[in-house]
Coordinates of C-alpha atoms in Angstrom, one line a residue:
Chain A
M1 CA -7.5 20.2 4.7
S2 CA -6.3 23.7 4.8
A3 CA -2.6 24.0 3.9
R4 CA -0.7 27.0 5.1
F5 CA 1.9 27.0 2.3
A6 CA 1.5 26.9 -1.4
P7 CA 3.9 25.4 -4.1
G8 CA 6.6 27.8 -4.9
E9 CA 6.5 29.5 -1.5
P10 CA 9.7 29.9 0.5
V11 CA 9.8 28.2 3.9
R12 CA 12.2 27.5 6.7
V13 CA 12.5 24.3 8.7
R14 CA 12.1 24.9 12.4
R15 CA 15.4 24.6 14.3
A16 CA 14.1 22.4 17.1
F17 CA 15.4 19.2 18.7
P18 CA 12.4 17.5 20.4
P19 CA 12.9 13.9 21.7
G20 CA 11.0 11.0 20.2
H21 CA 10.3 9.7 16.7
V22 CA 10.9 12.6 14.4
R23 CA 11.0 12.4 10.6
T24 CA 12.8 15.7 10.0
P25 CA 16.4 15.0 9.3
Y26 CA 18.9 16.9 11.4
Y27 CA 20.6 18.2 8.3
A28 CA 17.5 20.1 7.3
R29 CA 16.7 21.8 10.5
G30 CA 17.0 25.6 10.4
K31 CA 17.4 25.5 6.6
A32 CA 15.5 27.5 4.0
G33 CA 13.9 26.0 0.9
V34 CA 10.9 26.2 -1.4
V35 CA 7.7 24.2 -1.4
E36 CA 7.8 21.8 -4.4
R37 CA 4.4 20.3 -3.9
L38 CA 1.7 19.5 -1.3
C39 CA 1.5 15.7 -0.9
G40 CA -1.8 15.6 1.0
A41 CA -2.6 15.2 4.7
F42 CA -1.2 12.4 6.8
R43 CA -1.3 11.3 10.4
N44 CA 1.5 12.7 12.5
P45 CA 4.2 10.0 12.9
E46 CA 5.5 11.7 16.0
E47 CA 2.2 10.7 17.6
L48 CA 1.7 7.4 15.9
A49 CA 5.1 6.2 17.2
F50 CA 3.6 6.4 20.7
G51 CA 0.5 4.4 19.9
R52 CA -1.7 7.5 19.6
N53 CA -4.0 8.0 16.6
G54 CA -1.9 10.7 14.9
E55 CA -4.9 13.1 14.5
P56 CA -5.4 15.7 13.4
K57 CA -3.7 14.9 10.1
Q58 CA -0.9 17.2 9.1
P59 CA -0.4 18.7 5.6
L60 CA 2.8 17.1 4.2
Y61 CA 5.0 19.0 1.7
R62 CA 7.9 18.2 -0.4
V63 CA 10.4 21.0 0.1
R64 CA 13.3 21.6 -2.3
F65 CA 16.6 22.9 -1.0
V66 CA 19.7 23.9 -2.9
Q67 CA 22.5 21.7 -1.8
R68 CA 24.7 24.6 -0.8
E69 CA 22.1 25.7 1.7
L70 CA 22.2 22.3 3.4
W71 CA 26.0 21.8 3.1
P72 CA 28.0 25.1 2.8
D73 CA 31.0 23.1 1.6
Y74 CA 29.0 21.3 -1.1
A75 CA 31.4 20.4 -3.9
G76 CA 29.0 20.2 -6.8
P77 CA 27.4 23.0 -8.9
A78 CA 25.1 25.6 -7.3
H79 CA 22.0 24.2 -9.2
D80 CA 22.0 20.8 -7.5
T81 CA 19.1 20.2 -5.1
L82 CA 17.7 17.9 -2.5
D83 CA 13.9 17.3 -1.9
I84 CA 12.6 16.2 1.5
E85 CA 9.1 15.5 2.8
L86 CA 8.2 17.7 5.8
Y87 CA 5.1 18.0 7.9
E88 CA 3.6 21.4 8.2
H89 CA 4.3 21.8 11.9
W90 CA 8.0 21.8 11.0
L91 CA 7.8 24.7 8.6
E92 CA 7.6 28.4 9.2
S93 CA 7.7 31.5 7.0
P94 CA 11.4 32.6 6.5
Chain B
M1 CA 11.6 -27.2 33.1
T2 CA 14.3 -27.9 30.7
D3 CA 12.5 -27.8 27.4
P4 CA 12.7 -24.2 26.0
H5 CA 9.7 -25.1 23.8
D6 CA 7.2 -25.4 26.5
H7 CA 4.6 -23.2 24.8
A8 CA 1.7 -24.9 23.2
H9 CA 2.1 -24.4 19.4
D10 CA 4.3 -26.2 17.1
H11 CA 6.9 -24.3 15.2
S12 CA 10.2 -24.8 13.6
H13 CA 13.2 -22.5 13.6
V14 CA 13.8 -23.3 10.0
D15 CA 14.5 -19.7 9.1
H16 CA 16.9 -19.0 11.9
G17 CA 19.6 -21.5 11.4
A18 CA 21.9 -22.6 14.2
E19 CA 23.6 -19.2 14.9
A20 CA 22.8 -17.3 18.1
L21 CA 19.9 -14.8 17.6
G22 CA 20.5 -11.1 17.8
Y23 CA 18.3 -8.7 19.8
Y24 CA 16.1 -7.8 16.9
E25 CA 15.7 -11.3 15.6
T26 CA 14.7 -12.5 19.1
M27 CA 12.2 -9.6 19.3
Q28 CA 10.8 -10.4 15.8
I29 CA 10.3 -14.0 16.6
A30 CA 8.7 -13.2 19.9
L31 CA 6.3 -10.7 18.4
T32 CA 5.4 -13.1 15.5
E33 CA 4.7 -15.9 18.0
L34 CA 2.6 -13.7 20.2
L35 CA 0.5 -12.4 17.3
I36 CA -0.1 -15.9 16.1
E37 CA -1.0 -17.1 19.6
K38 CA -3.5 -14.3 19.9
G39 CA -5.0 -15.2 16.6
V40 CA -4.2 -11.9 14.9
F41 CA -3.0 -13.9 12.0
G42 CA -1.8 -17.4 11.3
A43 CA 1.7 -18.8 10.5
E44 CA 0.4 -19.5 7.0
D45 CA -0.4 -15.8 6.6
V46 CA 3.2 -14.9 7.6
R47 CA 4.6 -17.4 5.2
R48 CA 2.4 -16.2 2.3
E49 CA 3.3 -12.6 2.9
V50 CA 7.1 -13.3 3.0
E51 CA 6.7 -15.3 -0.2
A52 CA 4.8 -12.4 -1.9
M53 CA 7.4 -10.0 -0.7
H54 CA 10.1 -12.1 -2.4
A55 CA 8.0 -12.5 -5.6
R56 CA 8.0 -8.7 -6.3
T57 CA 10.8 -7.9 -8.6
P58 CA 12.1 -4.8 -10.5
A59 CA 10.4 -6.2 -13.6
R60 CA 7.2 -4.5 -12.5
G61 CA 8.8 -1.1 -12.3
A62 CA 10.6 -1.8 -15.6
A63 CA 7.2 -2.5 -17.3
V64 CA 5.8 0.8 -16.0
V65 CA 8.9 2.7 -17.3
A66 CA 8.7 1.0 -20.8
H67 CA 5.0 1.8 -21.0
A68 CA 5.6 5.4 -20.1
W69 CA 8.3 5.6 -22.8
R70 CA 5.9 4.5 -25.4
D71 CA 2.7 6.3 -24.3
P72 CA 3.1 10.0 -23.6
A73 CA -0.4 10.3 -22.1
F74 CA 0.4 7.5 -19.6
K75 CA 3.7 9.2 -18.8
A76 CA 1.9 12.4 -18.0
R77 CA -0.5 10.6 -15.7
L78 CA 2.4 8.7 -14.1
L79 CA 4.2 12.0 -13.3
A80 CA 1.0 13.6 -12.0
D81 CA -0.1 10.7 -9.8
G82 CA 2.2 7.7 -9.8
S83 CA 0.0 5.4 -7.7
A84 CA -3.1 6.0 -9.8
A85 CA -1.2 5.5 -13.1
C86 CA 0.2 2.2 -11.8
E87 CA -3.2 1.0 -10.7
S88 CA -4.5 1.7 -14.2
L89 CA -2.0 -0.9 -15.4
G90 CA -3.4 -3.4 -13.0
I91 CA -0.7 -3.1 -10.3
A92 CA -2.2 -3.2 -6.8
M93 CA -0.4 -0.4 -5.1
G94 CA -2.0 -0.8 -1.7
P95 CA -1.2 2.1 0.6
T96 CA 1.9 3.1 -1.4
R97 CA 1.9 6.8 -2.5
L98 CA 4.2 6.8 -5.4
V99 CA 6.0 9.9 -6.7
V100 CA 7.7 9.4 -10.1
V101 CA 10.6 11.8 -10.9
E102 CA 11.7 12.1 -14.5
N103 CA 15.2 12.2 -15.8
T104 CA 15.6 14.6 -18.7
P105 CA 18.6 15.7 -20.7
G106 CA 19.4 18.4 -18.1
V107 CA 18.2 16.7 -14.9
H108 CA 19.3 13.5 -13.1
N109 CA 17.3 12.2 -10.1
V110 CA 18.5 9.8 -7.4
I111 CA 16.5 8.2 -4.5
V112 CA 17.5 7.6 -0.9
C113 CA 15.9 7.2 2.6
T114 CA 18.3 8.7 5.1
L115 CA 16.2 7.8 8.1
C116 CA 15.7 4.1 7.4
S117 CA 15.2 2.3 4.1
C118 CA 11.9 3.4 2.5
Y119 CA 11.8 2.0 -1.0
P120 CA 9.0 1.4 -3.6
R121 CA 8.9 -2.3 -2.9
V122 CA 5.6 -2.8 -4.7
L123 CA 7.5 -1.9 -8.0
L124 CA 11.1 -2.8 -7.3
G125 CA 10.9 -5.7 -4.8
L126 CA 13.3 -5.8 -1.9
P127 CA 16.0 -3.1 -1.7
P128 CA 19.6 -4.0 -2.3
D129 CA 21.8 -4.1 0.8
W130 CA 23.8 -1.0 -0.2
Y131 CA 20.6 1.0 -0.4
K132 CA 20.1 0.3 3.3
S133 CA 23.7 0.8 4.3
R134 CA 24.8 3.9 6.3
P135 CA 27.5 4.9 3.8
Y136 CA 25.0 5.2 0.9
R137 CA 22.3 6.9 3.1
S138 CA 24.7 9.4 4.6
R139 CA 26.8 10.2 1.6
V140 CA 24.4 10.4 -1.3
V141 CA 22.7 13.4 0.2
R142 CA 25.8 15.4 0.7
E143 CA 28.1 14.2 -2.1
P144 CA 25.8 12.6 -4.7
R145 CA 28.1 13.2 -7.6
T146 CA 30.9 11.3 -5.9
V147 CA 28.7 8.5 -4.9
L148 CA 27.2 8.2 -8.5
A149 CA 30.7 8.2 -9.9
E150 CA 31.6 5.3 -7.6
F151 CA 28.6 3.5 -9.3
G152 CA 30.2 4.3 -12.6
L153 CA 27.9 7.2 -13.4
E154 CA 29.8 10.4 -14.1
L155 CA 27.5 13.4 -14.7
P156 CA 28.6 16.7 -16.3
N157 CA 28.4 19.8 -14.2
D158 CA 25.6 21.3 -16.4
T159 CA 23.3 18.5 -15.4
I160 CA 21.2 19.3 -12.4
V161 CA 21.4 16.5 -9.8
R162 CA 18.3 16.2 -7.7
V163 CA 18.4 13.9 -4.6
H164 CA 15.1 12.8 -3.1
D165 CA 15.1 11.8 0.5
S166 CA 12.0 9.7 1.4
T167 CA 11.5 10.9 4.9
A168 CA 7.8 10.4 5.3
D169 CA 4.8 9.0 3.4
M170 CA 5.8 9.1 -0.2
R171 CA 7.8 6.5 -2.1
Y172 CA 9.9 7.4 -5.1
M173 CA 10.9 5.9 -8.4
V174 CA 13.1 7.4 -11.1
L175 CA 11.7 7.5 -14.7
P176 CA 15.0 7.1 -16.6
E177 CA 15.6 8.7 -20.1
R178 CA 14.8 6.4 -23.0
P179 CA 18.1 5.5 -24.6
K180 CA 18.7 6.7 -28.2
G181 CA 18.4 4.1 -30.9
T182 CA 15.5 2.2 -29.3
E183 CA 12.7 3.6 -31.4
R184 CA 11.9 0.3 -33.0
L185 CA 12.0 -1.8 -29.9
S186 CA 8.8 -3.4 -28.5
E187 CA 7.6 -2.5 -25.0
A188 CA 8.9 -5.9 -23.7
A189 CA 12.3 -5.3 -25.3
L190 CA 12.4 -1.8 -23.8
A191 CA 11.6 -3.1 -20.3
E192 CA 14.6 -5.4 -20.6
L193 CA 16.8 -2.3 -20.7
V194 CA 15.4 -0.9 -17.4
T195 CA 17.3 -2.3 -14.4
R196 CA 16.6 -1.8 -10.7
D197 CA 19.5 0.7 -10.3
C198 CA 18.2 2.8 -13.2
M199 CA 15.0 3.3 -11.2
I200 CA 16.8 4.2 -8.0
G201 CA 18.9 6.6 -10.0
V202 CA 22.4 5.3 -9.6
A203 CA 22.6 4.1 -13.2
V204 CA 21.1 5.0 -16.6
P205 CA 19.8 2.5 -19.1
S206 CA 21.7 2.0 -22.3
R207 CA 20.9 0.4 -25.6
S208 CA 22.7 -2.7 -24.5
S209 CA 21.9 -2.8 -20.7
P210 CA 22.4 -6.3 -19.4
R211 CA 19.4 -7.4 -17.3

């Protein structure tokens, strides 16, 4: 598996709204974060949901966002974070 | 044809009671019946799987936590690869890919699945109803401190709150901090302090946690 992004690297979630079974929460789309770790390669759920084989496997990352990036009105301190798993085809360089 | 049970196999509606079935219940029963009719699995297999699902309890996760508290090398392995570390304790993890996140004096972790109800069932059993509820799922990602306070857990502002949204193939468990004053407790006694909610991250264990 060749992974495009490395831990610690800044990324941005694609701001896209395709139909179908998508595992990228709306609240993360278009938001900037940092790769926390590479989880491995997994079959693409957007394909699996339609009975296809989900190949080729997609690198899956955990991406860490600061809460104020996700929610500009976040009431807690600036150091609070949220981690999400995101497949590589949802990520781009910021 | 007046008998609704005109199909060939015997079955009882013992699980379904007398109330009208909802859409998903009807679909689940239809799917189960079809898979049994086609010989994909038998009714006994379904029963056994449901029984096994109900037999898994948070005691398993608590045993893992207590072991990690007492064995720093195991803790390091647990944080590096949760599934492999649990397998080494004889827990059959199956396809579950476990990520263990550690609470420390400056960091508190809490788990959610905003898209559905992903949960480390192999270690914690069935999720509580509130974990699957829309209010918990939608609120804990955007106002975690308020939600935690409603669970009775007030965190100081200098603690970092990390929310983990299980959106894909990983499952998460919180490794809570070992309470002070527990240095002399046995591993079994330590495990008694670790409740389900502590491993989801909406509570922290205390010296006198009720089980």
